[in-house]
Amino acid sequence: MMPFNELVLASHNAGKLKELQAMLGDSVRVRSVAEFSLEEPEETGLSFIENAILKARNASRLSGLPALADDSGLAVDFLGGAPGIYSARYADGKGDAANNAKLLDVLKDVPDAERGAQFVCCLALVRHADDPLPIICEGLWHGRILHAAQGEHGFGYDPLFWVPERNCSSAELPASEKNQLSHRARAMALLKQRLGLA
């Protein structure tokens, strides 16, 4: 049984809002924290889980609503899990194209067999800002890093992420298919089970 019919997403990313609303369906209205404040919390955690909880608590405090935060990124095996929690600011905050260019440069001489990677999504749901028992759900999507970008869809590192089970990059998948396969979809499926929505 869903304990609430509205929650705030701790993100200003319209793409993420749309994706999560599609995954959650009509049983809950997802609002952006941007409706309440443009203040971003400092992500001082050293893991996806820590940062997701920090963001969820901040969004709940600003909105007075239950809050869902998603901390996600790309962990490349050859780089010891980097860019990891720094995925969005890997190239000093210069955006997706710069992040992708930096990753390709760092991996330029690395053979396919050593280019394994996973997209990681950690969801944290708090019922209120001081919730002592946040619901934590994690999803991993395994693939490898391509030598050049492929595809026009998605965002972030999608053009560089090869999806072996579909024989294409994440950026070549239709949104509906990505929403069933992705790290975020996997974490969300677990969350829906926990909330009795599955």
PDB file of C-alpha atoms in Angstrom:
ATOM      1  CA  MET A   1       0.000   0.000   0.000  1.00  0.00           C
ATOM      2  CA  MET A   2       1.438   3.350  -1.092  1.00  0.00           C
ATOM      3  CA  PRO A   3       1.755   5.496   2.041  1.00  0.00           C
ATOM      4  CA  PHE A   4       1.482   8.794   0.096  1.00  0.00           C
ATOM      5  CA  ASN A   5       0.218  10.039  -3.268  1.00  0.00           C
ATOM      6  CA  GLU A   6       2.789  12.757  -3.865  1.00  0.00           C
ATOM      7  CA  LEU A   7       6.529  12.982  -3.462  1.00  0.00           C
ATOM      8  CA  VAL A   8       9.309  15.339  -4.402  1.00  0.00           C
ATOM      9  CA  LEU A   9      12.229  14.269  -6.570  1.00  0.00           C
ATOM     10  CA  ALA A  10      15.539  15.681  -5.355  1.00  0.00           C
ATOM     11  CA  SER A  11      16.671  16.699  -8.826  1.00  0.00           C
ATOM     12  CA  HIS A  12      16.440  19.648 -11.201  1.00  0.00           C
ATOM     13  CA  ASN A  13      16.934  17.305 -14.178  1.00  0.00           C
ATOM     14  CA  ALA A  14      13.748  17.319 -16.282  1.00  0.00           C
ATOM     15  CA  GLY A  15      14.805  14.127 -18.100  1.00  0.00           C
ATOM     16  CA  LYS A  16      15.179  12.271 -14.813  1.00  0.00           C
ATOM     17  CA  LEU A  17      11.812  13.587 -13.563  1.00  0.00           C
ATOM     18  CA  LYS A  18      10.052  12.366 -16.712  1.00  0.00           C
ATOM     19  CA  GLU A  19      11.802   8.967 -16.572  1.00  0.00           C
ATOM     20  CA  LEU A  20      10.938   8.375 -12.903  1.00  0.00           C
ATOM     21  CA  GLN A  21       7.325   9.507 -13.329  1.00  0.00           C
ATOM     22  CA  ALA A  22       6.949   7.061 -16.237  1.00  0.00           C
ATOM     23  CA  MET A  23       8.391   4.248 -14.108  1.00  0.00           C
ATOM     24  CA  LEU A  24       6.201   5.034 -11.071  1.00  0.00           C
ATOM     25  CA  GLY A  25       3.005   5.396 -13.086  1.00  0.00           C
ATOM     26  CA  ASP A  26      -0.107   7.319 -12.054  1.00  0.00           C
ATOM     27  CA  SER A  27      -0.334   6.145  -8.441  1.00  0.00           C
ATOM     28  CA  VAL A  28       1.959   8.905  -7.222  1.00  0.00           C
ATOM     29  CA  ARG A  29       2.576  12.446  -8.471  1.00  0.00           C
ATOM     30  CA  VAL A  30       6.282  13.241  -8.717  1.00  0.00           C
ATOM     31  CA  ARG A  31       7.225  16.901  -8.297  1.00  0.00           C
ATOM     32  CA  SER A  32      10.633  18.470  -8.825  1.00  0.00           C
ATOM     33  CA  VAL A  33      12.464  20.035  -5.898  1.00  0.00           C
ATOM     34  CA  ALA A  34      12.971  23.004  -8.260  1.00  0.00           C
ATOM     35  CA  GLU A  35       9.326  23.964  -7.534  1.00  0.00           C
ATOM     36  CA  PHE A  36      10.358  24.662  -3.948  1.00  0.00           C
ATOM     37  CA  SER A  37      13.958  25.854  -4.129  1.00  0.00           C
ATOM     38  CA  LEU A  38      16.937  25.978  -6.451  1.00  0.00           C
ATOM     39  CA  GLU A  39      19.280  25.339  -3.528  1.00  0.00           C
ATOM     40  CA  GLU A  40      21.410  22.235  -4.102  1.00  0.00           C
ATOM     41  CA  PRO A  41      22.845  20.375  -1.117  1.00  0.00           C
ATOM     42  CA  GLU A  42      26.578  19.804  -0.971  1.00  0.00           C
ATOM     43  CA  GLU A  43      27.203  16.183  -1.932  1.00  0.00           C
ATOM     44  CA  THR A  44      29.775  15.380   0.730  1.00  0.00           C
ATOM     45  CA  GLY A  45      29.237  11.605   0.815  1.00  0.00           C
ATOM     46  CA  LEU A  46      31.843   9.185  -0.497  1.00  0.00           C
ATOM     47  CA  SER A  47      29.281   6.776  -1.936  1.00  0.00           C
ATOM     48  CA  PHE A  48      26.134   6.839  -4.048  1.00  0.00           C
ATOM     49  CA  ILE A  49      24.096   5.785  -0.991  1.00  0.00           C
ATOM     50  CA  GLU A  50      25.394   8.594   1.242  1.00  0.00           C
ATOM     51  CA  ASN A  51      24.757  11.235  -1.411  1.00  0.00           C
ATOM     52  CA  ALA A  52      21.272   9.922  -2.215  1.00  0.00           C
ATOM     53  CA  ILE A  53      20.289  10.155   1.468  1.00  0.00           C
ATOM     54  CA  LEU A  54      21.748  13.685   1.757  1.00  0.00           C
ATOM     55  CA  LYS A  55      19.753  14.818  -1.293  1.00  0.00           C
ATOM     56  CA  ALA A  56      16.518  13.139  -0.163  1.00  0.00           C
ATOM     57  CA  ARG A  57      16.680  14.732   3.304  1.00  0.00           C
ATOM     58  CA  ASN A  58      17.361  18.153   1.785  1.00  0.00           C
ATOM     59  CA  ALA A  59      14.443  17.886  -0.682  1.00  0.00           C
ATOM     60  CA  SER A  60      12.073  16.744   2.070  1.00  0.00           C
ATOM     61  CA  ARG A  61      13.177  19.613   4.303  1.00  0.00           C
ATOM     62  CA  LEU A  62      12.594  22.159   1.499  1.00  0.00           C
ATOM     63  CA  SER A  63       9.208  20.774   0.400  1.00  0.00           C
ATOM     64  CA  GLY A  64       7.678  19.217   3.507  1.00  0.00           C
ATOM     65  CA  LEU A  65       6.896  16.144   1.340  1.00  0.00           C
ATOM     66  CA  PRO A  66       8.262  12.607   1.251  1.00  0.00           C
ATOM     67  CA  ALA A  67      11.328  12.771  -0.980  1.00  0.00           C
ATOM     68  CA  LEU A  68      13.037  10.476  -3.435  1.00  0.00           C
ATOM     69  CA  ALA A  69      16.639  11.048  -4.431  1.00  0.00           C
ATOM     70  CA  ASP A  70      18.612   9.275  -7.083  1.00  0.00           C
ATOM     71  CA  ASP A  71      22.383   9.295  -7.016  1.00  0.00           C
ATOM     72  CA  SER A  72      23.712   7.599 -10.057  1.00  0.00           C
ATOM     73  CA  GLY A  73      26.748   7.431 -12.235  1.00  0.00           C
ATOM     74  CA  LEU A  74      29.148   5.320 -14.197  1.00  0.00           C
ATOM     75  CA  ALA A  75      31.721   3.028 -12.578  1.00  0.00           C
ATOM     76  CA  VAL A  76      34.470   1.864 -14.945  1.00  0.00           C
ATOM     77  CA  ASP A  77      36.329  -1.271 -13.826  1.00  0.00           C
ATOM     78  CA  PHE A  78      39.683  -0.235 -15.338  1.00  0.00           C
ATOM     79  CA  LEU A  79      39.497   3.078 -13.432  1.00  0.00           C
ATOM     80  CA  GLY A  80      38.775   1.453 -10.065  1.00  0.00           C
ATOM     81  CA  GLY A  81      35.130   2.553 -10.169  1.00  0.00           C
ATOM     82  CA  ALA A  82      35.759   6.107 -11.427  1.00  0.00           C
ATOM     83  CA  PRO A  83      34.198   8.462 -12.377  1.00  0.00           C
ATOM     84  CA  GLY A  84      31.689   7.054  -9.845  1.00  0.00           C
ATOM     85  CA  ILE A  85      30.023   9.687  -7.677  1.00  0.00           C
ATOM     86  CA  TYR A  86      31.823  12.360  -9.713  1.00  0.00           C
ATOM     87  CA  SER A  87      30.302  11.186 -13.038  1.00  0.00           C
ATOM     88  CA  ALA A  88      28.296  14.378 -13.700  1.00  0.00           C
ATOM     89  CA  ARG A  89      31.308  16.626 -12.963  1.00  0.00           C
ATOM     90  CA  TYR A  90      34.058  14.388 -14.345  1.00  0.00           C
ATOM     91  CA  ALA A  91      35.258  17.126 -16.728  1.00  0.00           C
ATOM     92  CA  ASP A  92      34.941  19.916 -14.127  1.00  0.00           C
ATOM     93  CA  GLY A  93      31.235  20.551 -14.752  1.00  0.00           C
ATOM     94  CA  LYS A  94      31.627  21.268 -18.478  1.00  0.00           C
ATOM     95  CA  GLY A  95      28.756  18.969 -19.454  1.00  0.00           C
ATOM     96  CA  ASP A  96      28.038  15.612 -21.053  1.00  0.00           C
ATOM     97  CA  ALA A  97      30.159  16.091 -24.199  1.00  0.00           C
ATOM     98  CA  ALA A  98      33.236  17.059 -22.153  1.00  0.00           C
ATOM     99  CA  ASN A  99      32.689  14.160 -19.727  1.00  0.00           C
ATOM    100  CA  ASN A 100      32.450  11.716 -22.628  1.00  0.00           C
ATOM    101  CA  ALA A 101      35.537  13.156 -24.333  1.00  0.00           C
ATOM    102  CA  LYS A 102      37.559  12.876 -21.112  1.00  0.00           C
ATOM    103  CA  LEU A 103      36.491   9.261 -20.552  1.00  0.00           C
ATOM    104  CA  LEU A 104      37.388   8.290 -24.128  1.00  0.00           C
ATOM    105  CA  ASP A 105      40.773   9.974 -23.722  1.00  0.00           C
ATOM    106  CA  VAL A 106      41.545   8.234 -20.416  1.00  0.00           C
ATOM    107  CA  LEU A 107      40.610   4.836 -21.926  1.00  0.00           C
ATOM    108  CA  LYS A 108      42.099   5.406 -25.405  1.00  0.00           C
ATOM    109  CA  ASP A 109      44.620   2.519 -25.312  1.00  0.00           C
ATOM    110  CA  VAL A 110      42.557   0.142 -23.151  1.00  0.00           C
ATOM    111  CA  PRO A 111      41.416  -3.036 -24.985  1.00  0.00           C
ATOM    112  CA  ASP A 112      37.755  -4.110 -25.086  1.00  0.00           C
ATOM    113  CA  ALA A 113      38.310  -6.915 -22.578  1.00  0.00           C
ATOM    114  CA  GLU A 114      39.278  -4.330 -19.924  1.00  0.00           C
ATOM    115  CA  ARG A 115      36.562  -1.753 -20.682  1.00  0.00           C
ATOM    116  CA  GLY A 116      33.886  -3.296 -18.441  1.00  0.00           C
ATOM    117  CA  ALA A 117      31.651  -0.813 -16.652  1.00  0.00           C
ATOM    118  CA  GLN A 118      28.342  -0.480 -14.900  1.00  0.00           C
ATOM    119  CA  PHE A 119      25.841   2.260 -14.525  1.00  0.00           C
ATOM    120  CA  VAL A 120      24.898   2.503 -10.838  1.00  0.00           C
ATOM    121  CA  CYS A 121      21.687   3.935  -9.423  1.00  0.00           C
ATOM    122  CA  CYS A 122      21.033   4.313  -5.739  1.00  0.00           C
ATOM    123  CA  LEU A 123      17.554   5.488  -4.754  1.00  0.00           C
ATOM    124  CA  ALA A 124      16.841   6.816  -1.273  1.00  0.00           C
ATOM    125  CA  LEU A 125      13.283   7.492  -0.136  1.00  0.00           C
ATOM    126  CA  VAL A 126      12.574   9.366   3.088  1.00  0.00           C
ATOM    127  CA  ARG A 127       9.079   9.867   4.487  1.00  0.00           C
ATOM    128  CA  HIS A 128      10.246  13.077   6.187  1.00  0.00           C
ATOM    129  CA  ALA A 129      13.531  14.978   6.501  1.00  0.00           C
ATOM    130  CA  ASP A 130      14.636  13.199   9.691  1.00  0.00           C
ATOM    131  CA  ASP A 131      13.436   9.716   8.708  1.00  0.00           C
ATOM    132  CA  PRO A 132      15.659   7.261  10.650  1.00  0.00           C
ATOM    133  CA  LEU A 133      14.858   4.434   8.223  1.00  0.00           C
ATOM    134  CA  PRO A 134      15.273   5.582   4.615  1.00  0.00           C
ATOM    135  CA  ILE A 135      14.351   3.009   1.977  1.00  0.00           C
ATOM    136  CA  ILE A 136      17.473   2.287  -0.082  1.00  0.00           C
ATOM    137  CA  CYS A 137      17.345   0.473  -3.445  1.00  0.00           C
ATOM    138  CA  GLU A 138      20.302  -0.061  -5.757  1.00  0.00           C
ATOM    139  CA  GLY A 139      20.371  -1.045  -9.413  1.00  0.00           C
ATOM    140  CA  LEU A 140      23.370  -2.009 -11.562  1.00  0.00           C
ATOM    141  CA  TRP A 141      23.468  -2.171 -15.366  1.00  0.00           C
ATOM    142  CA  HIS A 142      26.529  -3.990 -16.716  1.00  0.00           C
ATOM    143  CA  GLY A 143      28.138  -3.209 -20.061  1.00  0.00           C
ATOM    144  CA  ARG A 144      31.356  -1.814 -21.467  1.00  0.00           C
ATOM    145  CA  ILE A 145      32.736   1.469 -22.741  1.00  0.00           C
ATOM    146  CA  LEU A 146      32.888   1.947 -26.513  1.00  0.00           C
ATOM    147  CA  HIS A 147      35.806   3.575 -28.373  1.00  0.00           C
ATOM    148  CA  ALA A 148      33.503   6.226 -29.897  1.00  0.00           C
ATOM    149  CA  ALA A 149      30.014   7.589 -29.250  1.00  0.00           C
ATOM    150  CA  GLN A 150      27.039   5.819 -30.871  1.00  0.00           C
ATOM    151  CA  GLY A 151      23.377   6.861 -30.890  1.00  0.00           C
ATOM    152  CA  GLU A 152      21.304   9.991 -30.408  1.00  0.00           C
ATOM    153  CA  HIS A 153      19.027   9.179 -27.440  1.00  0.00           C
ATOM    154  CA  GLY A 154      19.480   9.399 -23.697  1.00  0.00           C
ATOM    155  CA  PHE A 155      21.889  11.642 -21.847  1.00  0.00           C
ATOM    156  CA  GLY A 156      25.158  11.495 -19.923  1.00  0.00           C
ATOM    157  CA  TYR A 157      27.365   8.559 -20.875  1.00  0.00           C
ATOM    158  CA  ASP A 158      24.623   6.720 -22.804  1.00  0.00           C
ATOM    159  CA  PRO A 159      26.409   7.083 -26.210  1.00  0.00           C
ATOM    160  CA  LEU A 160      29.531   5.364 -24.821  1.00  0.00           C
ATOM    161  CA  PHE A 161      27.803   2.542 -22.927  1.00  0.00           C
ATOM    162  CA  TRP A 162      27.543  -0.733 -24.863  1.00  0.00           C
ATOM    163  CA  VAL A 163      24.570  -2.896 -23.867  1.00  0.00           C
ATOM    164  CA  PRO A 164      25.573  -6.499 -24.677  1.00  0.00           C
ATOM    165  CA  GLU A 165      22.071  -7.957 -24.351  1.00  0.00           C
ATOM    166  CA  ARG A 166      20.782  -5.562 -27.040  1.00  0.00           C
ATOM    167  CA  ASN A 167      23.928  -5.311 -29.188  1.00  0.00           C
ATOM    168  CA  CYS A 168      23.817  -1.513 -29.240  1.00  0.00           C
ATOM    169  CA  SER A 169      24.702   1.505 -27.123  1.00  0.00           C
ATOM    170  CA  SER A 170      22.376   2.816 -24.446  1.00  0.00           C
ATOM    171  CA  ALA A 171      21.863   5.907 -26.636  1.00  0.00           C
ATOM    172  CA  GLU A 172      20.519   3.690 -29.458  1.00  0.00           C
ATOM    173  CA  LEU A 173      17.749   2.208 -27.322  1.00  0.00           C
ATOM    174  CA  PRO A 174      14.215   3.620 -27.514  1.00  0.00           C
ATOM    175  CA  ALA A 175      13.306   5.325 -24.216  1.00  0.00           C
ATOM    176  CA  SER A 176      10.656   2.707 -23.463  1.00  0.00           C
ATOM    177  CA  GLU A 177      13.240  -0.081 -23.721  1.00  0.00           C
ATOM    178  CA  LYS A 178      15.893   1.795 -21.747  1.00  0.00           C
ATOM    179  CA  ASN A 179      13.296   2.374 -19.014  1.00  0.00           C
ATOM    180  CA  GLN A 180      12.986  -1.413 -18.632  1.00  0.00           C
ATOM    181  CA  LEU A 181      16.709  -2.285 -18.714  1.00  0.00           C
ATOM    182  CA  SER A 182      18.574   0.568 -17.064  1.00  0.00           C
ATOM    183  CA  HIS A 183      20.196   0.831 -13.645  1.00  0.00           C
ATOM    184  CA  ARG A 184      17.443   3.283 -12.697  1.00  0.00           C
ATOM    185  CA  ALA A 185      14.745   0.860 -13.886  1.00  0.00           C
ATOM    186  CA  ARG A 186      16.281  -1.920 -11.775  1.00  0.00           C
ATOM    187  CA  ALA A 187      16.477   0.249  -8.651  1.00  0.00           C
ATOM    188  CA  MET A 188      12.940   1.515  -9.280  1.00  0.00           C
ATOM    189  CA  ALA A 189      11.584  -2.042  -9.659  1.00  0.00           C
ATOM    190  CA  LEU A 190      12.970  -2.822  -6.198  1.00  0.00           C
ATOM    191  CA  LEU A 191      11.479   0.392  -4.790  1.00  0.00           C
ATOM    192  CA  LYS A 192       8.057  -0.398  -6.289  1.00  0.00           C
ATOM    193  CA  GLN A 193       8.192  -3.821  -4.637  1.00  0.00           C
ATOM    194  CA  ARG A 194       9.034  -2.208  -1.294  1.00  0.00           C
ATOM    195  CA  LEU A 195       6.137   0.240  -1.686  1.00  0.00           C
ATOM    196  CA  GLY A 196       3.683  -2.452  -2.795  1.00  0.00           C
ATOM    197  CA  LEU A 197       3.320  -0.947  -6.286  1.00  0.00           C
ATOM    198  CA  ALA A 198       4.869  -3.831  -8.231  1.00  0.00           C
TER     199      ALA A 198
END
